[in-house]
mmCIF file of C-alpha atoms in Angstrom:
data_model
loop_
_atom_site.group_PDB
_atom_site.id
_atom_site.type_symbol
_atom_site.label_atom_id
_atom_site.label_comp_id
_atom_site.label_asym_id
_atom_site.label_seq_id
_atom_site.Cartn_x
_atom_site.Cartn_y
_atom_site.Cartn_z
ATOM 1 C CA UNK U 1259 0.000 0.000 0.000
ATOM 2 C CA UNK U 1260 1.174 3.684 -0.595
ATOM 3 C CA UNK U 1261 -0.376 6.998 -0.510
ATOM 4 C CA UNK U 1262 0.928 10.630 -2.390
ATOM 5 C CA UNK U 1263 1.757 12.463 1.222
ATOM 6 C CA UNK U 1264 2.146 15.536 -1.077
ATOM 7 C CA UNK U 1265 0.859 16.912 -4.614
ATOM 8 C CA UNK U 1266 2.224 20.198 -6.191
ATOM 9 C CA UNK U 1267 0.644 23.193 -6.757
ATOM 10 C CA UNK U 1268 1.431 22.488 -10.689
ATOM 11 C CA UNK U 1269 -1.062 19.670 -10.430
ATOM 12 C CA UNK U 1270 -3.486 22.048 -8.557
ATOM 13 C CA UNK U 1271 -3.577 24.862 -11.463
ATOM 14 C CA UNK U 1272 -3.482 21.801 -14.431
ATOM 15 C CA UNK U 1273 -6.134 20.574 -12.931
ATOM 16 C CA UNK U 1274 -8.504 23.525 -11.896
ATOM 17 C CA UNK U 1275 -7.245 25.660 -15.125
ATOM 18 C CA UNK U 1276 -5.919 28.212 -12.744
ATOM 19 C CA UNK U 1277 -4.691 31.907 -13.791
ATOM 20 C CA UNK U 1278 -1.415 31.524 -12.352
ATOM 21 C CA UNK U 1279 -0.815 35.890 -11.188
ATOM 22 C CA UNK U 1280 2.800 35.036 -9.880
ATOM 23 C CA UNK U 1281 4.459 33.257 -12.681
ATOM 24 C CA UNK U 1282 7.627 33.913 -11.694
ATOM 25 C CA UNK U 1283 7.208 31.322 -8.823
ATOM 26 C CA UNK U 1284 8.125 27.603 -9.475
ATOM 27 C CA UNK U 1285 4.916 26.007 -8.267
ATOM 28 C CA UNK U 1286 6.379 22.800 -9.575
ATOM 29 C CA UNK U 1287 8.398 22.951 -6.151
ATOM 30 C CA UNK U 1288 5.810 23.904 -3.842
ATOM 31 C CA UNK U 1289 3.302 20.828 -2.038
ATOM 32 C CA UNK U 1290 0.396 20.633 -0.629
ATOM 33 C CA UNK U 1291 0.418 17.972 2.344
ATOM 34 C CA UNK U 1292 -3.360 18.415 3.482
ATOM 35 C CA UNK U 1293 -6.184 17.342 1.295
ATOM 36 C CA UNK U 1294 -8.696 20.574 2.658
ATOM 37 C CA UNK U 1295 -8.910 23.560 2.293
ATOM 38 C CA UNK U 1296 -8.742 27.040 4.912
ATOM 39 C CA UNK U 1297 -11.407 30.314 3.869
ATOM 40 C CA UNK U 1298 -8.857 33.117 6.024
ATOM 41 C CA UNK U 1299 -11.509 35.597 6.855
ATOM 42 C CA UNK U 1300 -10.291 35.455 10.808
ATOM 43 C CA UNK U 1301 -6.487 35.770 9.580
ATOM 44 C CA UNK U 1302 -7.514 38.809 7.723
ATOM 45 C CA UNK U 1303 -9.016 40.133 10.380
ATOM 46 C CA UNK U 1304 -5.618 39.652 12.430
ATOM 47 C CA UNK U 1305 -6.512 36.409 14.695
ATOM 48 C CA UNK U 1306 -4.047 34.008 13.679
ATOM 49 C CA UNK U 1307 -4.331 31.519 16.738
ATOM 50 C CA UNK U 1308 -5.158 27.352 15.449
ATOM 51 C CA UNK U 1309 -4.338 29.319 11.420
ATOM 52 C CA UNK U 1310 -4.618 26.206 9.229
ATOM 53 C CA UNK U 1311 -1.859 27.818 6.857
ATOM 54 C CA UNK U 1312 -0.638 24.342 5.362
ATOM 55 C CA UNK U 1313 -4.194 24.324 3.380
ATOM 56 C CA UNK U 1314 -4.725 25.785 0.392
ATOM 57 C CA UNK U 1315 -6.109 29.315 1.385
ATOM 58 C CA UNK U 1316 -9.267 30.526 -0.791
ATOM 59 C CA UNK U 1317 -10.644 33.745 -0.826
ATOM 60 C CA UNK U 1318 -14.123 34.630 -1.969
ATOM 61 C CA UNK U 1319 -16.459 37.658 -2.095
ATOM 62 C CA UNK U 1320 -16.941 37.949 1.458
ATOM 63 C CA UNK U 1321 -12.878 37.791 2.553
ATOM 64 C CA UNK U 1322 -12.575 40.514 -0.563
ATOM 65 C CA UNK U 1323 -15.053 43.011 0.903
ATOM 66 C CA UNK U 1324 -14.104 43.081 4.285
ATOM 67 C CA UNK U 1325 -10.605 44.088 3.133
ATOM 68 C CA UNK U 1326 -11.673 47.035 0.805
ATOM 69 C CA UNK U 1327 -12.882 48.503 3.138
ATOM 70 C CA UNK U 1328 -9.475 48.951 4.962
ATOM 71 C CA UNK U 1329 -7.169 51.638 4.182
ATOM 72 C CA UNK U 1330 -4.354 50.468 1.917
ATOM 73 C CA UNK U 1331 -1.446 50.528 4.731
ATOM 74 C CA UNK U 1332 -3.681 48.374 6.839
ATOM 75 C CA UNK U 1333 -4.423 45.900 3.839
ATOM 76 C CA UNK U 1334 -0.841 45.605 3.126
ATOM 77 C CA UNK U 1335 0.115 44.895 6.750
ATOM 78 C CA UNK U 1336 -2.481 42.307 7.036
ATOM 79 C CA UNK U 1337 -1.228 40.607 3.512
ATOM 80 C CA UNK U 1338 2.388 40.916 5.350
ATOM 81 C CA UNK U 1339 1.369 39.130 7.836
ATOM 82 C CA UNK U 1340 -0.831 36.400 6.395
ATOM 83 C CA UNK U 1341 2.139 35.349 3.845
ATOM 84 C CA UNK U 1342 4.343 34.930 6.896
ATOM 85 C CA UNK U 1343 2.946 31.529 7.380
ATOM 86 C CA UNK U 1344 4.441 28.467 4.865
ATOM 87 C CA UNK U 1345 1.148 28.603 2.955
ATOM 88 C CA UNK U 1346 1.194 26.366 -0.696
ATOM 89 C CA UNK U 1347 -0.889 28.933 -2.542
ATOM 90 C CA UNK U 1348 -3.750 31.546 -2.136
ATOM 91 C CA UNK U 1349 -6.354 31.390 -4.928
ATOM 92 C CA UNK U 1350 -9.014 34.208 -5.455
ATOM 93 C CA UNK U 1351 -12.223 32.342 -6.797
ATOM 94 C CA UNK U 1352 -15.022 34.031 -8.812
ATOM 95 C CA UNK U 1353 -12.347 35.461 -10.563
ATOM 96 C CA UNK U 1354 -11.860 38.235 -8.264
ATOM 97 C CA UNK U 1355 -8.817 40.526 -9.461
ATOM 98 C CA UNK U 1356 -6.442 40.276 -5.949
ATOM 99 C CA UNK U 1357 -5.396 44.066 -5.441
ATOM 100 C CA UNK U 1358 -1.800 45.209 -5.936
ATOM 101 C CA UNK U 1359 -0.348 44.763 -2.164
ATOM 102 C CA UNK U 1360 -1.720 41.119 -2.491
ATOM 103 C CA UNK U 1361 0.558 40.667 -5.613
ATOM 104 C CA UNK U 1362 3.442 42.112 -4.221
ATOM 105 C CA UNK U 1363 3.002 40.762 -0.547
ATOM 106 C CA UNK U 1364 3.007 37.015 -2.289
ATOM 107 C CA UNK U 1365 5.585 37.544 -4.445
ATOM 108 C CA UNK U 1366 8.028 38.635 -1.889
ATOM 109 C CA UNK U 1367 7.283 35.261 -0.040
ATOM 110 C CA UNK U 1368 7.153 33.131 -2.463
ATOM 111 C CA UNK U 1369 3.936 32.095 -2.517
ATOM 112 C CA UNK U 1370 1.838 31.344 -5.389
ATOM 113 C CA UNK U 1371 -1.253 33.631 -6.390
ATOM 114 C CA UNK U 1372 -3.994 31.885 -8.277
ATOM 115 C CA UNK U 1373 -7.301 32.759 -9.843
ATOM 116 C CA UNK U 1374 -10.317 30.930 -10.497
ATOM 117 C CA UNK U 1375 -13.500 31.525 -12.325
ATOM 118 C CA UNK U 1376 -15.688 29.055 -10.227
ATOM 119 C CA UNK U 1377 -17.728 30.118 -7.408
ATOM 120 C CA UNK U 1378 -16.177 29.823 -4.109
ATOM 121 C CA UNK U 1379 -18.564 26.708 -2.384
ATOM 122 C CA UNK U 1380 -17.912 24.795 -5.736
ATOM 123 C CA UNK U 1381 -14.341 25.566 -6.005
ATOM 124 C CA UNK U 1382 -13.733 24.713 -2.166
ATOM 125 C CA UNK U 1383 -15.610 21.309 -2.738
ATOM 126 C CA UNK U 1384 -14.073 20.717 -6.074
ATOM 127 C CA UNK U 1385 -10.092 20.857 -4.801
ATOM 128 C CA UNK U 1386 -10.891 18.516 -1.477
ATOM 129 C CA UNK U 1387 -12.728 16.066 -3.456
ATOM 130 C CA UNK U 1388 -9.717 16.175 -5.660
ATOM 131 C CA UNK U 1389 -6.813 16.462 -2.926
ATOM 132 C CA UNK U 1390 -8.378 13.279 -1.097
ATOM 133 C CA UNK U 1391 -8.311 11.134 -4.179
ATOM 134 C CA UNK U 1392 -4.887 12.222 -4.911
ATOM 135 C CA UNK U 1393 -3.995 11.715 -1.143
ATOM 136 C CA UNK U 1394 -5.853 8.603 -0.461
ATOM 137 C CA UNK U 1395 -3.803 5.305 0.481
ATOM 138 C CA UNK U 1396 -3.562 3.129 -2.965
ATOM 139 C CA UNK U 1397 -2.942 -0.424 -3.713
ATOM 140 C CA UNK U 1398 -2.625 -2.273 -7.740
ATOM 141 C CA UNK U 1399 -5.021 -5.043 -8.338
ATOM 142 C CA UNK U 1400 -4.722 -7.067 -11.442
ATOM 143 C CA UNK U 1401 -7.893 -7.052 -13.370
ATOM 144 C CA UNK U 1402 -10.139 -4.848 -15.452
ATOM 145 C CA UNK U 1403 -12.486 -1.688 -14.436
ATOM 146 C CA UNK U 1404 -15.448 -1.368 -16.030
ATOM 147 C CA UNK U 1405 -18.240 1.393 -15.497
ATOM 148 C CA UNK U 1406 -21.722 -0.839 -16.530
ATOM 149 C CA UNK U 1407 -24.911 1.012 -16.117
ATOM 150 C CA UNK U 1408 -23.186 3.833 -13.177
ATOM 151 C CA UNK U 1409 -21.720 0.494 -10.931
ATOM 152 C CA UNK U 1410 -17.863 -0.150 -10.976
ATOM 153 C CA UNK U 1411 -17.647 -3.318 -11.773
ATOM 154 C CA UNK U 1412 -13.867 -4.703 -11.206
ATOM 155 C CA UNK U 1413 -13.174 -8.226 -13.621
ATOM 156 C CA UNK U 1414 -10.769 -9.695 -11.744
ATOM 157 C CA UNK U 1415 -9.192 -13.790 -12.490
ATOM 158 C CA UNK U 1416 -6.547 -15.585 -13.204
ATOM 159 C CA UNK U 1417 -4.317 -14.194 -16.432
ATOM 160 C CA UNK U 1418 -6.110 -15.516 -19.841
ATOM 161 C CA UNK U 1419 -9.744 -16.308 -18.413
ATOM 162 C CA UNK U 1420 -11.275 -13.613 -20.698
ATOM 163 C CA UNK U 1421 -11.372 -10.723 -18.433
ATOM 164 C CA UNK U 1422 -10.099 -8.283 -21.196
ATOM 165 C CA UNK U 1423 -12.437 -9.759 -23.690
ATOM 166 C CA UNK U 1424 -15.351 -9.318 -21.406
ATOM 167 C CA UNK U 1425 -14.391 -5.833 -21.068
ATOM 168 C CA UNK U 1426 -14.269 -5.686 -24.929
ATOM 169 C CA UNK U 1427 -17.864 -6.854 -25.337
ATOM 170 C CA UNK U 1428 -18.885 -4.540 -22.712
ATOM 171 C CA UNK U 1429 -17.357 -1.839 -24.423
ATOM 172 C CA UNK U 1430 -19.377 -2.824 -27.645
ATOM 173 C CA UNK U 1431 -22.621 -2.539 -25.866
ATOM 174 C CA UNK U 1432 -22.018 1.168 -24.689
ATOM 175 C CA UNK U 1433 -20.556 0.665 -21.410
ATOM 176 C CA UNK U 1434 -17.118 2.236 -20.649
ATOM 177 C CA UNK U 1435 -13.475 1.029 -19.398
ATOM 178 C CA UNK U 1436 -11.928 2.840 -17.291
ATOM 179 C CA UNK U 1437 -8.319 0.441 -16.793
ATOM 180 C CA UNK U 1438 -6.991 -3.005 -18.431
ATOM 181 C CA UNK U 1439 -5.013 -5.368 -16.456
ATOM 182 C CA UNK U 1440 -3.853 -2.962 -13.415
ATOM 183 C CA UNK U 1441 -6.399 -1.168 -11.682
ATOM 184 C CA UNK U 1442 -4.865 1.340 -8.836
ATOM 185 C CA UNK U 1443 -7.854 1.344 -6.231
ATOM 186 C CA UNK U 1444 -7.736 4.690 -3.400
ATOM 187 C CA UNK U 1445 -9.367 4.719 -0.320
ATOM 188 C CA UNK U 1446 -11.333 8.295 -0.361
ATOM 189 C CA UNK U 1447 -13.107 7.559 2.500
ATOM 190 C CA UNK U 1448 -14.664 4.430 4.455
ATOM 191 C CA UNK U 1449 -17.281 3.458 2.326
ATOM 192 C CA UNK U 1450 -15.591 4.677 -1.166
ATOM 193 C CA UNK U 1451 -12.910 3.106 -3.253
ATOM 194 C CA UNK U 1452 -12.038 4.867 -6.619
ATOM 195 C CA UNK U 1453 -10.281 2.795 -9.229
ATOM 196 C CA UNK U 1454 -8.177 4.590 -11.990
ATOM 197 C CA UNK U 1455 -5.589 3.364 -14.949
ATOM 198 C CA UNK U 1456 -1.743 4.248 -14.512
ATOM 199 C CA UNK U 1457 -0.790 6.770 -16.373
ATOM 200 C CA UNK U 1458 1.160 4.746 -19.056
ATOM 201 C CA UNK U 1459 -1.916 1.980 -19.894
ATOM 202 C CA UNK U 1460 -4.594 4.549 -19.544
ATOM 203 C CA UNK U 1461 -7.594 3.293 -22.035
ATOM 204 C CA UNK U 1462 -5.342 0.625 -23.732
ATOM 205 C CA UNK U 1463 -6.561 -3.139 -23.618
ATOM 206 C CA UNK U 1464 -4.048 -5.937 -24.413
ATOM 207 C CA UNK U 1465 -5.897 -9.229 -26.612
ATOM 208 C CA UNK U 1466 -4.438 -12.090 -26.975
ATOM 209 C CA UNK U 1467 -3.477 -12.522 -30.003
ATOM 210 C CA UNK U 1468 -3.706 -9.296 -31.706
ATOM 211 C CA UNK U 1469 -2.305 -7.170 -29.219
ATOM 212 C CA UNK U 1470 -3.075 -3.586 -27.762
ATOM 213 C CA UNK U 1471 -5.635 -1.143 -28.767
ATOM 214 C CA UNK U 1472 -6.558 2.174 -28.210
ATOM 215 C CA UNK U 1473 -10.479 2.168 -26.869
ATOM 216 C CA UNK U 1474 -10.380 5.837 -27.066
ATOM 217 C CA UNK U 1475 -9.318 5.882 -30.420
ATOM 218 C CA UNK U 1476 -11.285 2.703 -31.609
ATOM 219 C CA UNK U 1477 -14.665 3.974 -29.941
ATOM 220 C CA UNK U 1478 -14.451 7.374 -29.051
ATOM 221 C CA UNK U 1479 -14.330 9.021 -26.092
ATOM 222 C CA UNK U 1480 -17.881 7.983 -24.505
ATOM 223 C CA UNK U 1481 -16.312 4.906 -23.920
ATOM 224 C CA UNK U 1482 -13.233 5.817 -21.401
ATOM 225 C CA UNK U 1483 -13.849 7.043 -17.929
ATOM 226 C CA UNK U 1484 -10.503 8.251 -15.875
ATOM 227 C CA UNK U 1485 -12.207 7.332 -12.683
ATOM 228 C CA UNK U 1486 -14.981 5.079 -11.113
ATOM 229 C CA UNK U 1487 -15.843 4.177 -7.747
ATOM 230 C CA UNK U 1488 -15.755 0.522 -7.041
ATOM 231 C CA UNK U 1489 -19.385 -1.324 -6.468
ATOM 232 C CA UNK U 1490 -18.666 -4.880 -7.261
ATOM 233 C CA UNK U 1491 -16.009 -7.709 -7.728
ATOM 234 C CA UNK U 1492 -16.545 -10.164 -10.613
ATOM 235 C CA UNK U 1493 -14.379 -13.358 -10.020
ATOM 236 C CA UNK U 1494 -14.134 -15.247 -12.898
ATOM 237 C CA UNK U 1495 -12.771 -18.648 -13.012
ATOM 238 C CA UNK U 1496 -13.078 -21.905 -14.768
ATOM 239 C CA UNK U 1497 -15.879 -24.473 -14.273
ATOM 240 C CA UNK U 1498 -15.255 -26.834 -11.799
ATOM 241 C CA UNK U 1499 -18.022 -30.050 -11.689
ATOM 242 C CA UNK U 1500 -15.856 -30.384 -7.952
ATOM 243 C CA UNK U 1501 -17.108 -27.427 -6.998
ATOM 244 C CA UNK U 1502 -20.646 -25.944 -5.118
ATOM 245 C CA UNK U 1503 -21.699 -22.700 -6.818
ATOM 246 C CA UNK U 1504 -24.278 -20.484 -4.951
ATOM 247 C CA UNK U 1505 -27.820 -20.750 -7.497
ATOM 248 C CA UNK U 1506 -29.932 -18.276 -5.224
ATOM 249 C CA UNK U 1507 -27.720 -15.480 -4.095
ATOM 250 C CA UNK U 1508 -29.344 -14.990 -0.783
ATOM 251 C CA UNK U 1509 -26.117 -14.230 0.710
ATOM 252 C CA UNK U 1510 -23.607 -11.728 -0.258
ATOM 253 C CA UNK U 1511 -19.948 -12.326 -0.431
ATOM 254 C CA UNK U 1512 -17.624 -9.828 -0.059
ATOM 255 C CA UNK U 1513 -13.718 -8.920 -0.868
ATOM 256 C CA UNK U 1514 -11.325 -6.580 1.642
ATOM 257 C CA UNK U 1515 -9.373 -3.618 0.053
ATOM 258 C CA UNK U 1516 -7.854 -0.924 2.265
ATOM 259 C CA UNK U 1517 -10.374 -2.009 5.146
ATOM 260 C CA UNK U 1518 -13.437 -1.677 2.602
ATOM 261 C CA UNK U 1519 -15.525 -4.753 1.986
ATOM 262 C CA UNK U 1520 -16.492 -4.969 -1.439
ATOM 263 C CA UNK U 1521 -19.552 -7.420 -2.581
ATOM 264 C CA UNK U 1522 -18.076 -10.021 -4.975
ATOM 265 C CA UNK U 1523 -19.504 -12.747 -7.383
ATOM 266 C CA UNK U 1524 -17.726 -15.703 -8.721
ATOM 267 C CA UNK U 1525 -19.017 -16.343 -11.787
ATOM 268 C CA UNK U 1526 -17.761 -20.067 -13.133
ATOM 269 C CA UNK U 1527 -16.371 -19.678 -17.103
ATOM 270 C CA UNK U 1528 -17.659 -22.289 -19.660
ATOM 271 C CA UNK U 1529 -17.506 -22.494 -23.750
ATOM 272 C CA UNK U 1530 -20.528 -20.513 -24.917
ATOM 273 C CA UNK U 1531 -21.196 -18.051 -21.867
ATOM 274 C CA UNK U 1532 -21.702 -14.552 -22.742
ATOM 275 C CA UNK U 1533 -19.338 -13.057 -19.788
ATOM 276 C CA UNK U 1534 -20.241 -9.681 -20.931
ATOM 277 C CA UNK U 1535 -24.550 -10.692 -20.583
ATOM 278 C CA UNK U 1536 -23.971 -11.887 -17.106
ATOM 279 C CA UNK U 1537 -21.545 -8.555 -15.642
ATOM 280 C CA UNK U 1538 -24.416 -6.414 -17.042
ATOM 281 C CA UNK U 1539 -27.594 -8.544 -15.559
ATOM 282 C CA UNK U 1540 -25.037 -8.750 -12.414
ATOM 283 C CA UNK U 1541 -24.578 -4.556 -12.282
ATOM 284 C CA UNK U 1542 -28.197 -3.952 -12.839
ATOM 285 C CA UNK U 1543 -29.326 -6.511 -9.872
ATOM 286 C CA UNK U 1544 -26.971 -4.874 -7.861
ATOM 287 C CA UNK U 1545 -28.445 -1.544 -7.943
ATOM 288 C CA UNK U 1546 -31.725 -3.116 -7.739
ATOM 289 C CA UNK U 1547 -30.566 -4.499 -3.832
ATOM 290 C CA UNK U 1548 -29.266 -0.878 -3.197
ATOM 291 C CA UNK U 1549 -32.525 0.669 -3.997
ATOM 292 C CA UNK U 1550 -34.127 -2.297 -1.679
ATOM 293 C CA UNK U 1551 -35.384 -4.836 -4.275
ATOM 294 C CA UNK U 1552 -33.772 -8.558 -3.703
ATOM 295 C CA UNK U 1553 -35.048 -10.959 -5.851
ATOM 296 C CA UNK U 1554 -33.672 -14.053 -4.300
ATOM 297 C CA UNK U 1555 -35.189 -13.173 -1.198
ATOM 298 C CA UNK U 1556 -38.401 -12.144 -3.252
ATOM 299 C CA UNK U 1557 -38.451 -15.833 -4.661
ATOM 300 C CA UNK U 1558 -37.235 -17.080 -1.237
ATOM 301 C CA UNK U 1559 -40.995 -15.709 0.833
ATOM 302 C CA UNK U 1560 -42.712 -16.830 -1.796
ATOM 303 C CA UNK U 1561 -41.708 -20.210 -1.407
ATOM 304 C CA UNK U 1562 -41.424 -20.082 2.288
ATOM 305 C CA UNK U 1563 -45.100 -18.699 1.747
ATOM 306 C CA UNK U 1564 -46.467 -21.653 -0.845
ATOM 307 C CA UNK U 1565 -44.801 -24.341 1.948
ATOM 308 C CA UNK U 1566 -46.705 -22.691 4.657
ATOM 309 C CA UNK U 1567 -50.170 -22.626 2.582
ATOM 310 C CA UNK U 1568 -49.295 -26.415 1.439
ATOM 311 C CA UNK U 1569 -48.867 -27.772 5.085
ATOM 312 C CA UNK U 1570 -51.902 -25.760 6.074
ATOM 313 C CA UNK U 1571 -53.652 -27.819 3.335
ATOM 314 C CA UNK U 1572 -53.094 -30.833 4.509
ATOM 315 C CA UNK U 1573 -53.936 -30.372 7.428
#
């Protein structure tokens, strides 16, 4: 297991499309260790005791009025003393233009000043949903991420049981891959794993046989996703007349990753299965038990019931 414990401000502005206003400073040197965010309206107004100044600082319409209405010495002593602190960057959303003691007051310490069109709630929620992903501990898994129907569905088996093919098929019928062979999973938060591609096999799928293709290219791009959170484990394996296979589903089964317990299927692999067929029937009756319908348990009371109204019968 392993975790980013920091992610550069570079990232940050790639990612939000930041105005970068002190391009002079290398933000490809400057880290963010926290995955939140700090709003400094108390720092601006001079109380700097329990200052979260290792979070990205924003600063919306509210911060922006209060300090107009300072005179300019007092602004600039209060940017003075706010840029003290080892803070990775300051970003102005709305795109609020940052007066010029701001801009000076961050360029003398080094700190970078970014802009951003977004409103200040959405940015705010926007960089920590980001910064936790980015931050969250991360293991590899061999197998294939799928998105089918909204549900992550991880393929996972042993190497040439048809989990890329599967993924193929699924692909033809309009769902959408998100990673071949090595899925890195992050733990976001206690209930939430996101799966994305590595960098270097993102939407490539190796077949045996032919060899790697582009699904981006071959497909377009509504059939890629960068990132899906996990809902359900496929296992496939081969057939076994040895072993028991569960026929009703009445109880789920379940995988561990980074603490999280995943529901997981093993689906048995035969000559003339349609793998693809059974993932999607498998997706959709898995949001069907989220949104409270269970159909083995459906089928289950009504044969409980029929027993009941048979004994009472015969009696």
């Amino acid at each position: 297991m392993k975790s980013a414990e920091k992610v550069s401000v570079s990232e940050l502005i790639k990612k939000e499309n930041l105005k970068n206003l002190t391009p002079e400073i290398d933000t490809d040197q400057i880290y963010m260790t926290i995955p939140d965010v700090n709003r400094p309206a108390l720092q601006l107004a001079g109380f700097f005791a329990q200052f979260d100044s290792e979070r990205v600082q924003i600063i919306g319409n509210v911060e922006t009025a209060y300090l107009m209405r300072m005179e300019r010495p007092e602004r600039r002593a209060r940017y003075n003393e706010i840029t003290k602190y080892p803070i990775p960057c300051i970003i102005y959303a709305r795109d609020i233009e940052p007066d010029s003691c701001m801009i000076s007051a961050c360029q003398e310490a080094g700190i970078p000043l970014l802009s951003s069109p977004r409103p200040t709630t959405e940015l705010e929620g926007e960089i920590i949903r980001w910064l936790k992903v980015k931050m969250a501990p991360m293991i590899t898994v061999h197998g294939v991420l799928v998105d089918v129907y909204g549900e992550g569905v991880l393929i996972m088996g042993d190497s040439g049981i048809g989990k890329s093919e599967a993924a193929l098929e699924l692909i033809k019928r309009g769902h959408r891959l998100v990673s071949d062979d090595v899925v890195e999973l992050r733990k976001v938060s206690d209930e939430s794993l996101v799966g994305t591609a590595p960098d270097i096999t993102k939407h490539f799928i190796e077949l045996r046989g032919i060899g790697i293709i582009d699904v981006k290219q071959m497909f377009g791009v509504e059939s890629v996703k960068d990132t899906q959170t996990v809902n359900m484990v496929i296992n496939l394996a081969e057939w076994s007349k040895e072993k028991d296979y569960d026929r009703l589903g009445l109880k789920d089964n379940y995988i561990e990753f980074l603490g999280n317990n995943i529901i997981s299927y093993d689906i048995p692999i035969r000559p003339g299965r349609n793998v693809a067929i059974i993932v999607e029937c498998a997706a959709i009756n898995n949001r069907a038990k989220k949104m409270g319908y269970n159909a083995a348990q459906v089928l289950y009371e009504r044969v409980t019931a029929n027993m009941k109204k048979q004994e009472a019968e015969d009696f």
